[in-house]
Amino acid sequence: MLPRWFVNSTSLKALDLSINHFKGPIPRDFCKLDKLEYLDLSKNNLSGYIPSCFSPPSLNHVHLSENRLNGPLTYGFYNSSFLVTMDLRDNSFTGSIPNWIGNHSSLSFLLLRANHFDGELPVELCLLEELSILDVSQNQLSGPLPSCLGNLTFKESFQKVYVLINLFVLRSIADAYYETMGPPLVDSIDSLEKHSMPDFEEVIEFTTKNMYYGYKGTVLSYMYGIDLSNNSFVGAIPPEFGNLSEILSLNLSHNNLTGSIPATFSNLKHIESLDLSYNNLNGAIPPQLTEITTLEVFSVAHNNLSGKTPERKFQFGTFDESCYEGNPFLCGPPLRNNCSEESVPSQPVLDDEQGDDGFIDMEFFYISFGVCYTVVVMTIAAVLYINPYWRRRWLYFIEDCIDTCYYFVVASFRKFSNFRR
């Protein structure tokens, strides 16, 4: 179990018990650590809920990944308005992502991968102006993608990737030992503080380019990515996502997204990994995507795309068949099925030039239906006029139908009358 004697040190600011074999819940006594700034309990066997009272106002970085914690977040970290990192990956948290998360304006790294969060993605995430990495993959989230996510302005910041714990950790040690062993040790601690210790680097693990990387230092300060994969999001991809011009990685794979690929994705001038595979996207791949010269990984596999693959130039000349497979109506290199003139779709027309039903010319439909109906009626009339035998059979048939309807109405009326009596 986690030891509880830490709570006796009210000035404790950093606590790292990661990569151990601690089990059981996080004690409610931890709620007394109201000056805590850094907490790392990752890679243990902790279970149970996060105490709703555990919300140190000064908390900057919290790492609880790779445990067995469960239940909703409720109000845990509600008052931790200075959070920079919230890493809750690989647990069993349930419920929806709380709306109050939008109040944490300094939040830069939100990692909720591999949990059981459900409901819609809260639009309050769009209020996080400092957000650099958002990972909610492998959950049970649903609903449409918030278009306001396209308004995120990624900003580099070296301050958020370094945890300045050396000074306050040493000061905490000095204070603790001063109470038990006297001033001499304080002097030695003070002399130790004069020797500058290197700042502790924040490490953020994130999946991009089909690989799991750990980012830190200067590289982390320039890393911007969104991973919404392996959920149940529906609807079209908002064209506003094309405004994320600084993003390096965007993963929307393994969802139920429909509609076409936004042509605005050509504005993602710095993107290195774009994964739209395993959805229900349709239409043609926008040829404007070939203008992106920074792509290293690209996949639209297993959708309902049609038409011709993008021209094999720049980075698109390096993508193989696996990037496009699973689209039976897609043709062109590097796929094996060649595009014939008949199979190449015509250029899509603008919305104001389309009919009410999009793919059907309704004016042509009405004209053809009227012509066919007239031809059928005239053909029947001509046959009855020319052939007297068929004319008599037709009249007998009409007479039988009228008699049948008449007797049915009379019998039904009598039954209804008897029923009312």
Coordinates of C-alpha atoms in Angstrom, one line a residue:
M1 CA 0.0 0.0 0.0
L2 CA 1.1 3.6 -0.5
P3 CA 2.7 4.9 2.7
R4 CA 0.8 7.7 4.5
W5 CA 3.6 9.4 6.4
F6 CA 4.1 11.8 3.5
V7 CA 1.0 13.7 4.7
N8 CA 2.9 14.8 7.8
S9 CA 5.1 16.9 5.6
T10 CA 2.7 19.7 4.6
S11 CA 5.5 21.5 2.6
L12 CA 6.1 18.5 0.3
K13 CA 6.1 19.7 -3.3
A14 CA 7.3 16.7 -5.3
L15 CA 6.5 13.0 -4.9
D16 CA 7.7 10.3 -7.3
L17 CA 6.9 6.7 -6.5
S18 CA 6.6 5.5 -10.1
I19 CA 7.7 2.0 -11.3
N20 CA 7.1 0.1 -8.1
H21 CA 4.6 -2.5 -6.9
F22 CA 2.3 -0.3 -4.8
K23 CA -1.3 -1.5 -4.8
G24 CA -4.6 -0.5 -3.3
P25 CA -6.3 2.9 -3.5
I26 CA -4.8 6.4 -3.3
P27 CA -5.3 7.3 0.4
R28 CA -7.6 10.2 1.2
D29 CA -4.8 11.4 3.4
F30 CA -3.2 12.6 0.2
C31 CA -5.8 15.4 0.1
K32 CA -3.7 17.1 2.8
L33 CA -0.8 17.6 0.4
D34 CA -2.1 21.0 -0.7
K35 CA 1.3 22.3 -1.7
L36 CA 2.1 19.4 -4.0
E37 CA 3.4 20.5 -7.5
Y38 CA 4.6 17.3 -9.0
L39 CA 3.1 13.8 -8.6
D40 CA 4.2 10.6 -10.3
L41 CA 2.5 7.3 -9.3
S42 CA 2.7 5.7 -12.7
K43 CA 3.5 2.1 -13.5
N44 CA 2.2 0.6 -10.2
N45 CA -0.8 -1.6 -9.4
L46 CA -3.0 1.1 -7.8
S47 CA -6.7 0.6 -8.0
G48 CA -9.9 2.3 -6.9
Y49 CA -11.2 5.9 -7.3
I50 CA -9.2 9.1 -7.2
P51 CA -10.4 10.9 -4.1
S52 CA -12.6 13.8 -5.1
C53 CA -10.9 15.9 -2.4
F54 CA -7.5 15.4 -4.1
S55 CA -7.0 18.6 -5.9
P56 CA -3.9 20.5 -4.9
P57 CA -4.2 24.1 -6.2
S58 CA -0.5 24.3 -7.0
L59 CA -0.3 20.9 -8.8
N60 CA 1.5 21.2 -12.2
H61 CA 2.2 17.7 -13.4
V62 CA 0.3 14.5 -12.5
H63 CA 1.3 11.1 -13.9
L64 CA -1.0 8.2 -12.9
S65 CA -0.6 6.1 -16.1
E66 CA -0.4 2.3 -16.3
N67 CA -2.3 1.5 -13.1
R68 CA -5.8 0.0 -12.5
L69 CA -7.5 3.1 -11.3
N70 CA -11.2 3.3 -12.1
G71 CA -14.4 5.2 -11.7
P72 CA -15.3 8.7 -12.9
L73 CA -13.0 11.7 -12.4
T74 CA -15.7 13.7 -10.7
Y75 CA -13.9 16.5 -9.0
G76 CA -10.4 15.1 -8.7
F77 CA -8.0 17.8 -9.9
Y78 CA -11.0 20.3 -10.1
N79 CA -9.1 23.0 -8.2
S80 CA -5.7 22.2 -9.8
S81 CA -6.0 25.1 -12.2
F82 CA -2.3 25.3 -12.9
L83 CA -2.1 21.8 -14.4
V84 CA 0.3 21.5 -17.3
T85 CA 0.3 17.7 -17.6
M86 CA -2.6 15.3 -16.9
D87 CA -1.4 11.8 -17.8
L88 CA -4.1 9.1 -17.0
R89 CA -3.3 6.6 -19.7
D90 CA -3.9 2.9 -19.5
N91 CA -6.3 2.8 -16.6
S92 CA -10.0 1.9 -16.3
F93 CA -11.6 5.4 -15.8
T94 CA -15.3 5.6 -16.7
G95 CA -17.9 8.2 -17.3
S96 CA -17.6 11.3 -19.5
I97 CA -14.6 13.7 -19.7
P98 CA -15.6 16.4 -17.2
N99 CA -16.5 19.8 -18.6
W100 CA -14.5 21.6 -15.9
I101 CA -11.3 20.6 -17.7
G102 CA -11.8 23.6 -19.9
N103 CA -11.0 25.8 -16.8
H104 CA -7.4 24.5 -16.7
S105 CA -6.1 27.2 -19.1
S106 CA -2.5 26.1 -18.7
L107 CA -3.0 22.5 -19.6
S108 CA -0.6 21.4 -22.3
F109 CA -0.6 17.6 -22.3
L110 CA -3.9 15.8 -21.8
L111 CA -3.4 12.0 -22.1
L112 CA -6.5 9.8 -21.5
R113 CA -5.6 6.9 -23.8
A114 CA -6.9 3.4 -23.2
N115 CA -9.6 4.0 -20.6
H116 CA -13.4 3.6 -20.7
F117 CA -14.5 7.2 -21.1
D118 CA -17.8 7.6 -23.0
G119 CA -20.1 10.3 -24.2
E120 CA -19.2 13.2 -26.5
L121 CA -15.9 15.0 -26.6
P122 CA -16.5 18.2 -24.5
V123 CA -16.3 21.4 -26.5
E124 CA -14.6 22.9 -23.4
L125 CA -11.4 21.4 -24.7
C126 CA -11.4 24.2 -27.3
L127 CA -10.7 26.6 -24.4
L128 CA -7.3 25.1 -23.7
E129 CA -5.1 27.7 -25.4
E130 CA -1.9 26.1 -24.3
L131 CA -2.8 22.5 -25.5
S132 CA 0.0 20.8 -27.4
I133 CA -0.9 17.1 -27.2
L134 CA -4.4 15.6 -26.9
D135 CA -4.7 11.8 -26.8
V136 CA -8.1 10.3 -26.1
S137 CA -7.6 7.2 -28.2
Q138 CA -8.9 3.7 -27.3
N139 CA -12.0 4.9 -25.4
Q140 CA -15.7 4.7 -26.0
L141 CA -16.3 8.3 -27.0
S142 CA -19.0 9.0 -29.5
G143 CA -20.9 11.8 -31.2
P144 CA -19.6 14.3 -33.8
L145 CA -16.1 15.9 -33.7
P146 CA -16.2 19.4 -32.3
S147 CA -15.4 21.8 -35.1
C148 CA -13.9 24.3 -32.6
L149 CA -10.9 22.0 -32.2
G150 CA -9.7 23.6 -35.4
N151 CA -9.3 26.8 -33.5
L152 CA -6.5 25.5 -31.3
T153 CA -3.3 27.6 -31.7
F154 CA -0.3 25.5 -30.9
K155 CA 2.4 27.5 -29.3
E156 CA 5.9 26.4 -28.4
S157 CA 7.0 26.8 -24.8
F158 CA 10.2 25.6 -23.2
Q159 CA 8.9 26.4 -19.7
K160 CA 6.2 23.7 -19.8
V161 CA 8.6 20.8 -20.6
Y162 CA 10.9 21.4 -17.7
V163 CA 9.9 20.6 -14.1
L164 CA 11.9 22.9 -11.8
I165 CA 11.9 20.6 -8.8
N166 CA 15.5 20.7 -7.8
L167 CA 15.3 23.8 -5.6
F168 CA 12.1 23.1 -3.8
V169 CA 13.0 19.4 -3.3
L170 CA 16.2 20.4 -1.6
R171 CA 14.5 23.0 0.4
S172 CA 11.9 20.5 1.5
I173 CA 14.7 18.1 2.5
A174 CA 16.5 20.9 4.4
D175 CA 13.3 21.9 6.3
A176 CA 12.6 18.3 7.2
Y177 CA 16.1 17.6 8.5
Y178 CA 16.3 20.9 10.3
E179 CA 13.5 19.8 12.5
T180 CA 15.3 16.6 13.4
M181 CA 19.0 17.1 13.1
G182 CA 19.7 20.8 13.6
P183 CA 21.2 23.7 11.6
P184 CA 24.5 22.0 10.5
L185 CA 22.8 19.8 8.0
V186 CA 20.9 22.8 6.7
D187 CA 24.2 24.5 5.9
S188 CA 25.3 21.4 4.0
I189 CA 22.0 21.4 2.1
D190 CA 22.4 25.1 1.3
S191 CA 25.9 24.4 0.0
L192 CA 24.4 21.7 -2.2
E193 CA 21.8 24.0 -3.6
K194 CA 24.6 26.3 -4.8
H195 CA 25.7 23.5 -7.2
S196 CA 23.1 23.7 -9.9
M197 CA 21.3 20.5 -10.6
P198 CA 19.9 19.9 -14.1
D199 CA 16.2 20.6 -14.4
F200 CA 14.0 17.5 -14.5
E201 CA 12.6 17.0 -18.0
E202 CA 9.0 16.2 -18.5
V203 CA 8.6 13.0 -20.7
I204 CA 5.3 12.6 -22.7
E205 CA 4.6 9.4 -24.5
F206 CA 2.6 9.7 -27.7
T207 CA 1.8 7.6 -30.7
T208 CA 2.7 9.0 -34.1
K209 CA 4.0 7.6 -37.4
N210 CA 2.7 4.2 -36.3
M211 CA 5.3 4.2 -33.5
Y212 CA 5.1 4.9 -29.7
Y213 CA 7.6 7.7 -28.8
G214 CA 8.7 9.4 -25.6
Y215 CA 9.1 13.1 -26.2
K216 CA 11.1 15.4 -23.9
G217 CA 13.1 18.5 -23.8
T218 CA 13.3 20.7 -26.9
V219 CA 11.6 18.1 -29.1
L220 CA 8.6 18.1 -26.8
S221 CA 8.3 21.9 -26.9
Y222 CA 7.7 21.6 -30.7
M223 CA 5.5 18.5 -30.6
Y224 CA 1.8 19.1 -31.5
G225 CA -0.6 16.2 -32.0
I226 CA -4.2 15.0 -31.7
D227 CA -5.1 11.3 -31.5
L228 CA -8.8 10.5 -31.5
S229 CA -8.5 7.0 -32.9
N230 CA -10.3 3.8 -31.8
N231 CA -13.5 5.5 -30.6
S232 CA -17.0 5.7 -32.1
F233 CA -17.1 9.2 -33.4
V234 CA -19.6 9.8 -36.2
G235 CA -20.4 12.5 -38.8
A236 CA -18.1 14.4 -41.1
I237 CA -14.6 15.6 -40.5
P238 CA -15.0 19.3 -39.8
P239 CA -13.2 21.3 -42.5
E240 CA -12.0 23.6 -39.6
F241 CA -9.4 20.9 -38.8
G242 CA -7.6 22.3 -41.8
N243 CA -6.8 25.4 -39.7
L244 CA -4.4 23.3 -37.5
S245 CA -1.5 24.5 -39.6
E246 CA 1.1 23.8 -36.9
I247 CA 0.0 20.2 -36.1
L248 CA 2.5 17.4 -36.7
S249 CA 0.3 14.4 -36.1
L250 CA -3.5 13.8 -36.6
N251 CA -5.0 10.4 -36.1
L252 CA -8.8 9.9 -36.7
S253 CA -8.6 6.2 -37.6
H254 CA -10.9 3.4 -36.4
N255 CA -14.1 5.5 -36.0
N256 CA -17.4 5.8 -37.9
L257 CA -16.7 9.0 -39.7
T258 CA -18.5 9.7 -42.9
G259 CA -18.5 12.3 -45.7
S260 CA -15.5 13.3 -47.7
I261 CA -11.9 14.2 -46.8
P262 CA -11.8 18.0 -46.4
A263 CA -9.8 19.7 -49.1
T264 CA -8.7 22.1 -46.3
F265 CA -6.2 19.5 -45.1
S266 CA -3.9 20.9 -47.7
N267 CA -3.3 23.7 -45.2
L268 CA -1.6 21.4 -42.8
K269 CA 1.8 22.5 -44.0
H270 CA 3.8 20.9 -41.1
I271 CA 2.0 17.6 -40.7
E272 CA 4.1 14.5 -40.7
S273 CA 1.5 11.8 -39.9
L274 CA -2.1 11.7 -41.1
D275 CA -4.2 8.6 -40.5
L276 CA -7.8 8.4 -41.6
S277 CA -8.0 4.7 -42.1
Y278 CA -10.9 2.4 -41.0
N279 CA -13.8 4.8 -41.3
N280 CA -16.7 5.2 -43.8
L281 CA -15.3 8.2 -45.7
N282 CA -16.4 8.5 -49.3
G283 CA -15.8 10.5 -52.4
A284 CA -12.4 11.3 -54.0
I285 CA -9.1 12.0 -52.3
P286 CA -8.6 15.8 -52.7
P287 CA -5.7 16.3 -55.2
Q288 CA -4.6 19.3 -53.1
L289 CA -3.1 17.0 -50.5
T290 CA -0.1 16.5 -52.8
E291 CA 0.9 20.1 -51.8
I292 CA 1.8 18.7 -48.3
T293 CA 5.6 18.0 -48.6
T294 CA 6.2 17.1 -44.9
L295 CA 4.1 13.9 -44.8
E296 CA 6.0 10.8 -43.8
V297 CA 3.0 8.5 -42.9
F298 CA -0.4 8.7 -44.7
S299 CA -3.2 6.2 -44.7
V300 CA -6.8 6.3 -45.9
A301 CA -7.1 2.5 -46.0
H302 CA -10.4 0.7 -45.5
N303 CA -12.9 3.4 -46.3
N304 CA -15.4 3.9 -49.2
L305 CA -13.3 6.2 -51.2
S306 CA -13.5 6.3 -55.0
G307 CA -11.8 7.8 -58.0
K308 CA -8.2 8.2 -58.7
T309 CA -5.4 8.2 -56.2
P310 CA -3.4 11.4 -55.8
E311 CA -0.6 12.1 -58.3
R312 CA 2.6 10.4 -57.3
K313 CA 4.8 13.4 -56.7
F314 CA 6.6 14.8 -53.7
Q315 CA 5.9 12.7 -50.6
F316 CA 3.0 10.9 -52.2
G317 CA 5.4 9.2 -54.5
T318 CA 6.7 7.2 -51.5
F319 CA 3.3 5.8 -50.2
D320 CA 2.7 2.2 -51.1
E321 CA -0.5 0.1 -51.7
S322 CA -1.2 -0.4 -48.0
C323 CA -2.0 3.3 -47.6
Y324 CA -5.0 2.9 -50.0
E325 CA -6.1 -0.7 -49.6
G326 CA -9.7 -1.6 -48.7
N327 CA -11.3 1.0 -51.0
P328 CA -12.8 -1.1 -53.8
F329 CA -13.6 1.9 -56.0
L330 CA -10.3 3.6 -55.7
C331 CA -7.9 3.2 -58.7
G332 CA -4.6 4.3 -60.0
P333 CA -1.0 3.7 -58.8
P334 CA 0.2 2.3 -56.5
L335 CA -3.0 0.2 -56.6
R336 CA -3.2 -2.7 -59.0
N337 CA -6.5 -1.7 -60.6
N338 CA -6.0 0.9 -63.3
C339 CA -8.4 3.7 -63.9
S340 CA -10.4 3.5 -67.2
E341 CA -12.0 6.6 -68.6
E342 CA -15.4 5.4 -67.5
S343 CA -14.3 4.7 -63.9
V344 CA -12.8 8.1 -63.4
P345 CA -15.5 10.2 -61.7
S346 CA -16.4 13.6 -63.1
Q347 CA -15.3 16.7 -61.2
P348 CA -17.7 17.3 -58.3
V349 CA -20.1 20.3 -58.9
L350 CA -20.8 22.9 -56.3
D351 CA -23.7 22.6 -54.0
D352 CA -25.7 25.3 -55.7
E353 CA -25.4 23.5 -59.0
Q354 CA -26.7 20.2 -57.6
G355 CA -30.2 19.0 -57.6
D356 CA -32.2 18.4 -54.4
D357 CA -31.0 14.8 -54.2
G358 CA -27.4 15.3 -55.2
F359 CA -26.7 12.2 -57.3
I360 CA -30.1 12.1 -59.1
D361 CA -31.2 14.6 -61.8
M362 CA -34.8 15.1 -60.7
E363 CA -35.9 16.9 -63.8
F364 CA -34.8 14.0 -66.0
F365 CA -36.4 11.5 -63.6
Y366 CA -39.8 13.2 -63.8
I367 CA -39.7 13.4 -67.6
S368 CA -38.6 9.8 -68.1
F369 CA -41.3 8.6 -65.6
G370 CA -44.0 10.5 -67.4
V371 CA -43.0 9.1 -70.8
C372 CA -42.8 5.5 -69.5
Y373 CA -46.2 5.8 -67.8
T374 CA -47.8 7.2 -71.0
V375 CA -46.3 4.5 -73.2
V376 CA -47.6 1.7 -70.8
V377 CA -51.1 3.2 -70.7
M378 CA -51.3 3.6 -74.5
T379 CA -50.0 0.1 -75.1
I380 CA -52.7 -1.4 -72.9
A381 CA -55.4 0.7 -74.6
A382 CA -54.2 -0.3 -78.1
V383 CA -54.2 -4.0 -77.2
L384 CA -57.7 -3.8 -75.8
Y385 CA -59.0 -1.9 -78.8
I386 CA -57.5 -4.3 -81.4
N387 CA -58.3 -7.7 -79.6
P388 CA -62.0 -8.1 -78.7
Y389 CA -61.3 -11.2 -76.6
W390 CA -58.9 -9.4 -74.3
R391 CA -61.3 -6.4 -74.2
R392 CA -64.1 -8.6 -72.9
R393 CA -61.8 -10.3 -70.4
W394 CA -60.6 -6.9 -69.2
L395 CA -64.2 -5.7 -68.7
Y396 CA -65.2 -8.9 -66.9
F397 CA -62.2 -8.4 -64.6
I398 CA -63.2 -4.8 -63.8
E399 CA -66.8 -6.0 -63.1
D400 CA -65.6 -8.7 -60.8
C401 CA -63.4 -6.3 -58.9
I402 CA -66.3 -3.8 -58.4
D403 CA -68.6 -6.6 -57.2
T404 CA -66.0 -7.9 -54.8
C405 CA -65.4 -4.5 -53.3
Y406 CA -69.2 -3.9 -53.0
Y407 CA -69.9 -7.1 -51.1
F408 CA -66.8 -6.6 -48.9
V409 CA -68.1 -3.1 -47.9
V410 CA -71.6 -4.4 -47.2
A411 CA -70.4 -7.4 -45.2
S412 CA -68.1 -5.2 -43.1
F413 CA -70.8 -2.7 -42.4
R414 CA -73.2 -5.5 -41.2
K415 CA -70.5 -6.9 -38.9
F416 CA -69.8 -3.5 -37.5
S417 CA -73.5 -2.9 -36.8
N418 CA -73.9 -6.2 -35.1
F419 CA -70.8 -5.5 -33.0
R420 CA -72.2 -2.2 -31.7
R421 CA -75.5 -3.9 -30.7

